[in-house]
Tab-separated table of C-alpha atoms in Angstrom:
chain	number	residue	atom	x	y	z
A	144	UNK	CA	-151.835	-24.872	132.517
A	145	UNK	CA	-148.996	-27.319	132.678
A	146	UNK	CA	-149.563	-30.257	134.972
A	147	UNK	CA	-146.635	-29.338	137.225
A	148	UNK	CA	-147.747	-25.737	137.659
A	149	UNK	CA	-149.705	-24.804	140.759
A	150	UNK	CA	-152.352	-22.126	140.742
A	151	UNK	CA	-152.214	-19.410	143.349
A	152	UNK	CA	-155.736	-20.042	144.608
A	153	UNK	CA	-155.013	-23.721	145.151
A	154	UNK	CA	-151.827	-22.943	146.988
A	155	UNK	CA	-153.556	-20.471	149.330
A	156	UNK	CA	-156.437	-22.807	149.976
A	157	UNK	CA	-154.127	-25.686	150.721
A	158	UNK	CA	-152.179	-23.529	153.094
A	159	UNK	CA	-155.234	-22.495	155.051
A	160	UNK	CA	-156.519	-26.050	155.220
A	161	UNK	CA	-153.168	-27.299	156.417
A	162	UNK	CA	-153.019	-24.678	159.163
A	163	UNK	CA	-156.658	-25.278	160.072
A	164	UNK	CA	-157.488	-21.619	159.771
A	165	UNK	CA	-160.931	-20.646	158.630
A	166	UNK	CA	-160.620	-18.936	155.292
A	167	UNK	CA	-161.958	-15.458	154.754
A	168	UNK	CA	-162.038	-13.260	151.733
A	169	UNK	CA	-159.840	-10.621	153.299
A	170	UNK	CA	-157.228	-13.119	154.410
A	171	UNK	CA	-157.270	-14.915	151.094
A	172	UNK	CA	-156.833	-11.698	149.161
A	173	UNK	CA	-154.003	-10.695	151.455
A	174	UNK	CA	-152.224	-14.019	150.933
A	175	UNK	CA	-152.682	-13.720	147.197
A	176	UNK	CA	-151.141	-10.286	147.396
A	177	UNK	CA	-148.238	-11.833	149.248
A	178	UNK	CA	-147.807	-14.413	146.572
A	179	UNK	CA	-148.008	-11.889	143.777
A	180	UNK	CA	-145.482	-9.669	145.494
A	181	UNK	CA	-142.948	-12.419	145.309
A	182	UNK	CA	-143.743	-13.533	141.793
A	183	UNK	CA	-144.405	-10.405	139.814
A	184	UNK	CA	-141.032	-8.885	140.440
A	185	UNK	CA	-138.903	-9.189	137.327
A	186	UNK	CA	-135.658	-10.987	137.757
A	187	UNK	CA	-132.559	-8.836	137.449
A	188	UNK	CA	-130.244	-9.211	134.548
A	189	UNK	CA	-127.651	-11.869	135.263
A	190	UNK	CA	-124.174	-10.665	135.840
A	191	UNK	CA	-121.168	-11.653	133.760
A	192	UNK	CA	-120.305	-14.418	136.155
A	193	UNK	CA	-123.774	-15.880	135.811
A	194	UNK	CA	-123.696	-15.435	132.066
A	195	UNK	CA	-120.610	-17.615	132.001
A	196	UNK	CA	-122.800	-20.462	133.237
A	197	UNK	CA	-125.605	-19.732	130.819
A	198	UNK	CA	-123.506	-19.244	127.703
A	199	UNK	CA	-122.574	-22.404	125.864
A	200	UNK	CA	-118.846	-22.843	125.701
A	201	UNK	CA	-117.051	-22.413	122.446
A	202	UNK	CA	-115.903	-25.793	121.277
A	203	UNK	CA	-113.112	-25.043	118.837
A	204	UNK	CA	-110.906	-22.015	119.241
A	205	UNK	CA	-110.760	-19.750	116.203
A	206	UNK	CA	-107.046	-19.184	116.629
A	207	UNK	CA	-104.475	-21.906	116.706
A	208	UNK	CA	-103.163	-22.534	120.160
A	209	UNK	CA	-100.063	-20.662	121.047
A	210	UNK	CA	-97.074	-22.856	121.588
A	211	UNK	CA	-94.420	-21.283	123.769
A	212	UNK	CA	-91.007	-21.061	122.287
A	213	UNK	CA	-88.513	-23.476	123.630
A	214	UNK	CA	-85.487	-21.986	125.227
A	215	UNK	CA	-82.503	-23.146	123.225
A	216	UNK	CA	-79.995	-20.825	124.777
A	217	UNK	CA	-78.780	-23.310	127.348
A	218	UNK	CA	-78.468	-26.118	124.845
A	219	UNK	CA	-76.483	-23.951	122.490
A	220	UNK	CA	-74.104	-22.861	125.223
A	221	UNK	CA	-73.523	-26.423	126.333
A	222	UNK	CA	-72.748	-27.452	122.773
A	223	UNK	CA	-70.239	-24.638	122.377
A	224	UNK	CA	-68.439	-25.561	125.593
A	225	UNK	CA	-68.328	-29.203	124.587
A	226	UNK	CA	-66.910	-28.323	121.161
A	227	UNK	CA	-64.240	-26.116	122.691
A	228	UNK	CA	-63.165	-28.808	125.134
A	229	UNK	CA	-63.078	-31.434	122.394
A	230	UNK	CA	-60.959	-29.205	120.148
A	231	UNK	CA	-58.501	-28.490	122.927
A	232	UNK	CA	-58.166	-32.163	123.783
A	233	UNK	CA	-57.610	-33.152	120.173
A	234	UNK	CA	-54.960	-30.459	119.753
A	235	UNK	CA	-53.016	-31.559	122.795
A	236	UNK	CA	-53.250	-35.154	121.719
A	237	UNK	CA	-51.975	-34.315	118.260
A	238	UNK	CA	-49.019	-32.397	119.587
A	239	UNK	CA	-48.155	-35.237	121.927
A	240	UNK	CA	-48.285	-37.709	119.094
A	241	UNK	CA	-46.211	-35.595	116.715
A	242	UNK	CA	-43.455	-34.517	119.132
A	243	UNK	CA	-41.659	-37.313	121.012
A	244	UNK	CA	-40.043	-34.792	123.361
A	245	UNK	CA	-43.419	-33.732	124.549
A	246	UNK	CA	-43.641	-36.604	126.999
A	247	UNK	CA	-40.286	-35.870	128.578
A	248	UNK	CA	-41.128	-32.193	128.741
A	249	UNK	CA	-44.389	-33.042	130.431
A	250	UNK	CA	-42.606	-35.259	132.922
A	251	UNK	CA	-40.161	-32.485	133.652
A	252	UNK	CA	-42.990	-30.082	134.226
A	253	UNK	CA	-44.659	-32.497	136.584
A	254	UNK	CA	-41.435	-32.985	138.481
A	255	UNK	CA	-40.967	-29.262	138.790
A	256	UNK	CA	-44.410	-28.918	140.201
A	257	UNK	CA	-43.856	-31.787	142.599
A	258	UNK	CA	-40.478	-30.369	143.582
A	259	UNK	CA	-42.110	-27.094	144.382
A	260	UNK	CA	-44.179	-28.737	147.051
A	261	UNK	CA	-41.667	-31.369	148.103
A	262	UNK	CA	-39.417	-29.167	150.325
A	263	UNK	CA	-42.293	-28.639	152.651
A	264	UNK	CA	-42.185	-32.305	153.536
A	265	UNK	CA	-38.423	-32.304	153.851
A	266	UNK	CA	-38.444	-29.366	156.225
A	267	UNK	CA	-40.978	-31.029	158.406
A	268	UNK	CA	-38.646	-33.939	158.933
A	269	UNK	CA	-35.464	-31.899	159.301
A	270	UNK	CA	-35.744	-31.066	163.034
A	271	UNK	CA	-35.968	-34.731	163.806
A	272	UNK	CA	-32.529	-35.264	162.414
A	273	UNK	CA	-30.799	-32.156	163.677
A	274	UNK	CA	-30.058	-32.039	167.362
A	275	UNK	CA	-29.371	-28.921	169.393
A	276	UNK	CA	-25.762	-28.267	169.938
A	277	UNK	CA	-24.659	-30.143	166.916
A	278	UNK	CA	-23.203	-28.085	164.152
A	279	UNK	CA	-25.273	-27.982	161.105
A	280	UNK	CA	-22.476	-29.242	159.028
A	281	UNK	CA	-21.856	-32.289	161.155
A	282	UNK	CA	-23.240	-35.297	159.530
A	283	UNK	CA	-25.612	-37.270	161.547
A	284	UNK	CA	-24.263	-40.640	162.386
A	285	UNK	CA	-25.956	-43.192	160.332
A	286	UNK	CA	-26.522	-45.272	163.373
A	287	UNK	CA	-29.079	-42.715	164.638
A	288	UNK	CA	-31.443	-43.332	161.869
A	289	UNK	CA	-30.810	-46.949	161.616
A	290	UNK	CA	-32.822	-49.295	163.689
A	291	UNK	CA	-30.798	-51.222	166.103
A	292	UNK	CA	-31.506	-54.619	164.990
A	293	UNK	CA	-28.150	-56.040	165.806
A	294	UNK	CA	-28.276	-58.591	168.458
A	295	UNK	CA	-24.821	-57.805	169.858
A	296	UNK	CA	-26.092	-56.066	172.949
A	297	UNK	CA	-29.493	-57.535	173.148
A	298	UNK	CA	-28.471	-59.934	175.802
A	299	UNK	CA	-28.841	-57.371	178.558
A	300	UNK	CA	-32.261	-56.241	177.535
A	301	UNK	CA	-34.543	-56.224	180.492
A	302	UNK	CA	-37.667	-55.855	178.417
A	303	UNK	CA	-39.262	-53.821	181.144
A	304	UNK	CA	-40.120	-50.709	179.181
A	305	UNK	CA	-41.130	-50.572	175.597
A	306	UNK	CA	-42.184	-46.946	175.579
A	307	UNK	CA	-38.769	-45.587	176.274
A	308	UNK	CA	-37.429	-43.538	173.416
A	309	UNK	CA	-34.739	-45.196	171.529
A	310	UNK	CA	-31.431	-44.122	172.878
A	311	UNK	CA	-28.351	-43.944	170.919
A	312	UNK	CA	-25.899	-46.570	171.209
A	313	UNK	CA	-22.682	-46.003	172.912
A	314	UNK	CA	-20.792	-45.281	169.765
A	315	UNK	CA	-21.722	-41.596	169.341
A	316	UNK	CA	-21.419	-40.921	173.023
A	317	UNK	CA	-18.061	-42.549	173.249
A	318	UNK	CA	-16.906	-40.827	170.125
A	319	UNK	CA	-17.177	-37.472	171.794
A	320	UNK	CA	-16.765	-38.092	175.458
A	321	UNK	CA	-14.944	-34.849	176.091
A	322	UNK	CA	-18.076	-32.792	175.902
A	323	UNK	CA	-20.439	-34.208	178.388
A	324	UNK	CA	-21.948	-30.890	179.319
A	325	UNK	CA	-21.648	-29.087	176.067
A	326	UNK	CA	-24.219	-30.881	174.180
A	327	UNK	CA	-25.850	-34.111	174.037
A	328	UNK	CA	-25.184	-36.575	171.458
A	329	UNK	CA	-28.031	-37.201	169.121
A	330	UNK	CA	-30.518	-39.343	170.799
A	331	UNK	CA	-28.837	-39.057	174.141
A	332	UNK	CA	-31.428	-38.354	176.770
A	333	UNK	CA	-31.269	-36.905	180.201
A	334	UNK	CA	-32.604	-38.619	183.175
A	335	UNK	CA	-36.240	-37.993	183.624
A	336	UNK	CA	-38.713	-39.201	186.164
A	337	UNK	CA	-38.936	-42.835	185.735
A	338	UNK	CA	-35.309	-42.930	185.017
A	339	UNK	CA	-35.332	-46.604	185.069
A	340	UNK	CA	-36.263	-46.378	181.503
A	341	UNK	CA	-32.762	-45.256	180.804
A	342	UNK	CA	-31.152	-48.471	181.810
A	343	UNK	CA	-29.919	-50.636	179.121
A	344	UNK	CA	-29.807	-48.022	176.463
A	345	UNK	CA	-28.145	-49.997	173.905
A	346	UNK	CA	-29.809	-53.150	174.872
A	347	UNK	CA	-33.355	-51.994	174.402
A	348	UNK	CA	-32.767	-50.528	171.014
A	349	UNK	CA	-33.099	-53.908	169.594
A	350	UNK	CA	-36.732	-54.055	170.618
A	351	UNK	CA	-37.863	-50.692	169.342
A	352	UNK	CA	-39.335	-50.821	165.936
A	353	UNK	CA	-37.518	-48.806	163.362
A	354	UNK	CA	-40.717	-47.123	162.189
A	355	UNK	CA	-40.870	-44.766	165.164
A	356	UNK	CA	-39.631	-41.455	163.739
A	357	UNK	CA	-39.168	-39.556	166.997
A	358	UNK	CA	-37.413	-42.246	168.930
A	359	UNK	CA	-33.959	-41.195	167.939
A	360	UNK	CA	-34.548	-37.686	166.816
A	361	UNK	CA	-35.960	-35.999	169.887
A	362	UNK	CA	-33.777	-33.126	171.043
A	363	UNK	CA	-31.928	-33.770	174.206
A	364	UNK	CA	-32.488	-31.583	177.193
A	365	UNK	CA	-29.418	-30.691	179.159
A	366	UNK	CA	-29.582	-31.578	182.836
A	367	UNK	CA	-29.814	-28.936	185.446
A	368	UNK	CA	-26.454	-29.681	186.924
A	369	UNK	CA	-24.806	-29.764	183.583
A	370	UNK	CA	-23.688	-33.314	183.889
A	371	UNK	CA	-25.091	-36.185	182.119
A	372	UNK	CA	-24.095	-39.701	182.732
A	373	UNK	CA	-23.452	-41.303	179.518
A	374	UNK	CA	-24.604	-44.663	178.547
A	375	UNK	CA	-21.271	-45.955	179.560
A	376	UNK	CA	-21.182	-44.138	182.833
A	377	UNK	CA	-20.240	-46.630	185.442
A	378	UNK	CA	-21.890	-44.574	188.157
A	379	UNK	CA	-25.195	-44.734	186.450
A	380	UNK	CA	-27.508	-46.998	188.300
A	381	UNK	CA	-28.816	-49.887	186.483
A	382	UNK	CA	-32.432	-50.779	186.514
A	383	UNK	CA	-32.262	-54.388	186.965
A	384	UNK	CA	-35.618	-54.809	188.508
A	385	UNK	CA	-37.389	-53.353	185.524
A	386	UNK	CA	-39.586	-51.097	187.621
A	387	UNK	CA	-37.661	-47.925	187.047
A	388	UNK	CA	-35.009	-46.071	188.973
A	389	UNK	CA	-35.587	-43.477	191.631
A	390	UNK	CA	-35.138	-39.908	190.633
A	391	UNK	CA	-32.062	-38.082	191.748
A	392	UNK	CA	-32.653	-35.522	194.422
A	393	UNK	CA	-31.552	-32.698	192.195
A	394	UNK	CA	-34.435	-33.271	189.787
A	395	UNK	CA	-37.104	-33.724	192.368
A	396	UNK	CA	-39.174	-30.702	193.292
A	397	UNK	CA	-37.991	-29.165	196.508
A	398	UNK	CA	-40.125	-29.090	199.568
A	399	UNK	CA	-39.310	-25.451	200.098
A	400	UNK	CA	-41.292	-23.439	197.553
A	401	UNK	CA	-39.133	-20.341	198.177
A	402	UNK	CA	-35.941	-22.118	197.268
A	403	UNK	CA	-34.230	-20.843	194.185
A	404	UNK	CA	-33.078	-23.684	192.025
A	405	UNK	CA	-29.463	-23.771	191.268
A	406	UNK	CA	-29.221	-23.442	187.616
A	407	UNK	CA	-26.012	-24.388	185.974
A	408	UNK	CA	-24.007	-21.873	184.137
A	409	UNK	CA	-24.130	-22.271	180.462
A	410	UNK	CA	-20.922	-23.913	179.536
A	411	UNK	CA	-18.689	-22.153	177.202
A	412	UNK	CA	-18.551	-23.639	173.836
A	413	UNK	CA	-15.457	-25.606	173.283
A	414	UNK	CA	-13.167	-24.108	170.827
B	12	UNK	CA	-148.116	-18.656	139.434
B	13	UNK	CA	-144.969	-20.544	140.116
B	14	UNK	CA	-142.966	-21.994	137.280
B	15	UNK	CA	-141.971	-25.488	138.120
B	16	UNK	CA	-139.414	-27.348	136.085
B	17	UNK	CA	-138.934	-31.000	135.559
B	18	UNK	CA	-136.099	-32.881	137.153
B	19	UNK	CA	-134.520	-33.399	133.763
B	20	UNK	CA	-133.594	-29.733	133.685
B	21	UNK	CA	-131.651	-30.157	136.872
B	22	UNK	CA	-129.870	-33.193	135.519
B	23	UNK	CA	-129.038	-31.306	132.344
B	24	UNK	CA	-127.599	-28.484	134.390
B	25	UNK	CA	-125.534	-30.973	136.328
B	26	UNK	CA	-124.139	-32.224	133.052
B	27	UNK	CA	-123.107	-28.681	132.148
B	28	UNK	CA	-125.712	-27.585	129.637
B	29	UNK	CA	-125.996	-23.815	129.497
B	30	UNK	CA	-129.660	-23.847	128.478
B	31	UNK	CA	-130.594	-25.642	131.669
B	32	UNK	CA	-128.941	-22.916	133.738
B	33	UNK	CA	-130.955	-20.295	131.886
B	34	UNK	CA	-134.213	-22.143	132.531
B	35	UNK	CA	-133.440	-22.506	136.212
B	36	UNK	CA	-132.624	-18.840	136.511
B	37	UNK	CA	-135.819	-17.834	134.712
B	38	UNK	CA	-137.901	-20.083	136.968
B	39	UNK	CA	-136.366	-19.249	140.334
B	40	UNK	CA	-134.998	-15.718	140.026
B	41	UNK	CA	-138.364	-13.885	140.403
B	42	UNK	CA	-139.233	-15.751	143.582
B	43	UNK	CA	-135.791	-15.264	145.054
B	44	UNK	CA	-135.890	-11.578	144.163
B	45	UNK	CA	-139.317	-11.099	145.739
B	46	UNK	CA	-138.306	-12.969	148.849
B	47	UNK	CA	-135.196	-10.874	149.363
B	48	UNK	CA	-136.985	-7.647	148.513
B	49	UNK	CA	-139.801	-8.297	150.964
B	50	UNK	CA	-137.236	-9.206	153.607
B	51	UNK	CA	-135.861	-5.710	153.205
B	52	UNK	CA	-132.414	-6.244	151.766
B	53	UNK	CA	-130.963	-3.013	150.454
B	54	UNK	CA	-129.279	-4.532	147.430
B	55	UNK	CA	-131.614	-7.406	146.795
B	56	UNK	CA	-130.655	-7.650	143.131
B	57	UNK	CA	-127.000	-8.058	143.992
B	58	UNK	CA	-127.968	-10.644	146.568
B	59	UNK	CA	-129.869	-12.559	143.897
B	60	UNK	CA	-126.724	-12.709	141.792
B	61	UNK	CA	-124.770	-14.075	144.727
B	62	UNK	CA	-127.450	-16.656	145.448
B	63	UNK	CA	-127.405	-18.025	141.923
B	64	UNK	CA	-123.639	-17.997	141.724
B	65	UNK	CA	-123.528	-20.139	144.833
B	66	UNK	CA	-126.351	-22.327	143.543
B	67	UNK	CA	-124.767	-22.970	140.161
B	68	UNK	CA	-121.407	-23.645	141.740
B	69	UNK	CA	-122.970	-26.369	143.878
B	70	UNK	CA	-125.285	-27.750	141.243
B	71	UNK	CA	-123.469	-31.063	141.279
B	72	UNK	CA	-124.426	-31.719	144.893
B	73	UNK	CA	-128.164	-31.159	144.412
B	74	UNK	CA	-130.351	-34.137	145.276
B	75	UNK	CA	-134.102	-34.432	144.903
B	76	UNK	CA	-134.616	-32.939	141.503
B	77	UNK	CA	-136.210	-29.549	141.085
B	78	UNK	CA	-137.679	-29.453	144.587
B	79	UNK	CA	-134.281	-30.115	146.053
B	80	UNK	CA	-132.880	-27.364	143.875
B	81	UNK	CA	-135.512	-24.913	145.105
B	82	UNK	CA	-134.825	-25.846	148.689
B	83	UNK	CA	-131.127	-25.213	148.195
B	84	UNK	CA	-131.782	-21.919	146.431
B	85	UNK	CA	-133.963	-20.547	149.209
B	86	UNK	CA	-131.586	-21.880	151.807
B	87	UNK	CA	-128.847	-19.799	150.265
B	88	UNK	CA	-131.171	-16.812	150.042
B	89	UNK	CA	-132.132	-17.213	153.680
B	90	UNK	CA	-128.459	-17.346	154.635
B	91	UNK	CA	-127.859	-14.138	152.694
B	92	UNK	CA	-130.717	-12.473	154.520
B	93	UNK	CA	-129.292	-13.547	157.888
B	94	UNK	CA	-125.885	-12.243	156.868
B	95	UNK	CA	-127.428	-8.926	155.904
B	96	UNK	CA	-129.243	-8.620	159.224
B	97	UNK	CA	-126.028	-9.328	161.117
B	98	UNK	CA	-124.082	-6.876	159.009
B	99	UNK	CA	-126.611	-4.145	159.641
B	100	UNK	CA	-126.496	-4.936	163.346
B	101	UNK	CA	-122.724	-4.506	163.409
B	102	UNK	CA	-122.704	-1.366	161.292
B	103	UNK	CA	-125.533	1.030	162.153
B	104	UNK	CA	-126.809	2.783	159.126
B	105	UNK	CA	-126.165	6.515	159.114
B	106	UNK	CA	-128.729	8.550	157.225
B	107	UNK	CA	-129.081	12.300	156.932
B	108	UNK	CA	-131.875	14.030	158.773
B	109	UNK	CA	-135.182	13.898	156.975
B	110	UNK	CA	-137.961	16.045	158.466
B	111	UNK	CA	-140.633	13.888	156.903
B	112	UNK	CA	-139.228	10.778	158.610
B	113	UNK	CA	-139.120	12.397	162.035
B	114	UNK	CA	-141.573	10.377	164.091
B	115	UNK	CA	-141.509	12.858	166.950
B	116	UNK	CA	-143.808	15.082	164.960
B	117	UNK	CA	-147.528	14.436	165.272
B	118	UNK	CA	-149.079	13.460	161.998
B	119	UNK	CA	-152.205	15.111	160.818
B	120	UNK	CA	-155.515	13.238	160.714
B	121	UNK	CA	-155.541	13.194	156.926
B	122	UNK	CA	-152.110	11.619	156.776
B	123	UNK	CA	-153.083	8.965	159.294
B	124	UNK	CA	-156.186	8.084	157.285
B	125	UNK	CA	-154.278	7.842	154.044
B	126	UNK	CA	-151.741	5.542	155.624
B	127	UNK	CA	-154.521	3.408	157.026
B	128	UNK	CA	-156.006	3.092	153.599
B	129	UNK	CA	-152.676	2.100	152.195
B	130	UNK	CA	-152.146	-0.700	154.655
B	131	UNK	CA	-152.851	-3.262	152.031
B	132	UNK	CA	-149.167	-3.219	151.282
B	133	UNK	CA	-147.514	-6.527	151.964
B	134	UNK	CA	-144.665	-5.030	153.919
B	135	UNK	CA	-146.907	-3.174	156.316
B	136	UNK	CA	-148.927	-6.253	157.079
B	137	UNK	CA	-145.870	-8.353	157.609
B	138	UNK	CA	-144.492	-5.879	160.127
B	139	UNK	CA	-147.341	-6.828	162.416
B	140	UNK	CA	-145.947	-10.353	162.654
B	141	UNK	CA	-142.927	-11.651	164.472
B	142	UNK	CA	-139.769	-12.272	162.456
B	143	UNK	CA	-140.116	-16.051	162.574
B	144	UNK	CA	-143.747	-15.839	161.527
B	145	UNK	CA	-142.801	-13.559	158.661
B	146	UNK	CA	-140.157	-15.990	157.509
B	147	UNK	CA	-142.499	-18.959	157.582
B	148	UNK	CA	-145.236	-17.156	155.647
B	149	UNK	CA	-142.802	-15.914	153.030
B	150	UNK	CA	-141.276	-19.314	152.480
B	151	UNK	CA	-144.647	-20.987	152.392
B	152	UNK	CA	-146.520	-18.451	150.271
B	153	UNK	CA	-143.922	-16.693	148.182
B	154	UNK	CA	-141.466	-19.528	147.705
B	155	UNK	CA	-144.217	-22.189	147.787
B	156	UNK	CA	-142.121	-24.563	149.841
B	157	UNK	CA	-143.461	-27.427	151.893
B	158	UNK	CA	-143.368	-27.633	155.652
B	159	UNK	CA	-140.421	-29.986	155.546
B	160	UNK	CA	-138.480	-27.735	153.254
B	161	UNK	CA	-139.145	-24.695	155.422
B	162	UNK	CA	-138.099	-26.658	158.487
B	163	UNK	CA	-134.871	-27.622	156.757
B	164	UNK	CA	-134.113	-24.047	155.770
B	165	UNK	CA	-134.863	-22.535	159.166
B	166	UNK	CA	-133.263	-25.339	161.084
B	167	UNK	CA	-136.345	-26.266	163.063
B	168	UNK	CA	-138.653	-29.208	163.365
B	169	UNK	CA	-141.692	-29.611	161.171
B	170	UNK	CA	-144.017	-29.341	164.157
B	171	UNK	CA	-142.609	-26.006	165.249
B	172	UNK	CA	-142.905	-24.697	161.698
B	173	UNK	CA	-146.494	-25.805	161.594
B	174	UNK	CA	-147.205	-23.981	164.842
B	175	UNK	CA	-145.452	-20.857	163.600
B	176	UNK	CA	-147.436	-20.982	160.384
B	177	UNK	CA	-150.774	-21.319	162.215
B	178	UNK	CA	-149.992	-18.432	164.575
B	179	UNK	CA	-148.818	-16.292	161.679
B	180	UNK	CA	-151.999	-16.869	159.725
B	181	UNK	CA	-154.181	-16.166	162.738
B	182	UNK	CA	-152.258	-12.997	163.473
B	183	UNK	CA	-152.476	-11.902	159.879
B	184	UNK	CA	-156.170	-12.616	159.832
B	185	UNK	CA	-156.733	-10.535	162.929
B	186	UNK	CA	-154.698	-7.680	161.526
B	187	UNK	CA	-156.566	-7.698	158.251
B	188	UNK	CA	-159.972	-7.906	159.899
B	189	UNK	CA	-159.066	-5.166	162.367
B	190	UNK	CA	-158.061	-2.868	159.545
B	191	UNK	CA	-161.261	-3.719	157.764
B	192	UNK	CA	-163.242	-2.902	160.903
B	193	UNK	CA	-161.459	0.441	161.170
B	194	UNK	CA	-162.481	1.271	157.691
């Protein structure tokens, strides 16, 4: 018997002594039968999972390890694209170096492309220069687009309003004084609420910066009564206080909501 | 007779030696099988496989040498037995009608005498005890575990296990002596 093995009789006797139960032959034989019932049963065969624990692992594999193939498809495709781009670039460079007209032809092509998109910008600025009522063929006076930097009439500038659109000087209005109701001269504005801003048309032009594109190009709106006092109209009130002029009664909203406004008849075009 | 192993076998198993696993299985598998079979598990052999799979998977956490390993093995076996009892409680077993198993019929005198003579069977004697008493006797006698180990497995104190063991032995003694008196 190995020293660490325990006999069944000793185990049963120790158990009875520990429990302080008087031993008897029948009880002892029954306990020994218990013990044998749990020990004499053969162990089942271990399953495959248990055999994996009990089987020593194989150290070296009999077959060389499988190395997965590297995917070279992407690398090859990238190389082909790079070679194609390099060949195209070298060809274009060679042609440019061999033919001196190539540069001028390229510039012409660029200009054509730019000219294709350029009219869009020109059309966007066209309405600013063309005023209603002015024939398309009439040239726009150069003074409309020019900033009024001359100090000839700056002496009467009140300096009260800097937001007033730049009015035309008296030159275009006086050049065509016979058509006060037909059309407005470019840049000639009607009286609007806050008409005091209209005073000193020519005088305030000197203060307006020339970079304002819509100052001179805004279309004029004909007045309701068909008359428009020109810049040189002597009856036009002057805003000397700088706080603005009162609105004429014809432009103010009527107190009677049912009143039909008296609209002027469209003047016949002068022939 | 129980086959005890040295603690070196446990350490060898913890280091991954396959021979140590085989020795542990050969030493503990018969006791685990007998314990589960006496407890009445239907597939006690399959339960033994599960017990050793769990034991070998947790071999690295075993403390206390071979005795600690035995305690862990029977703890797992006890847990499997509890799981089986609960499973059978949830799913009642359906069996076909067997005229011989019909207890409503009155047995003959000869049959009763033969059964009385055959009461030396371990299972029949254990049925006279309470479930806790059966468990303590099995773990103490079959598994040869100490009081402390049994208390750890059953989740009780050592004193209560000692009381259960004493009552179980006294009950078993009375049953055996009563059967002997009947004979």
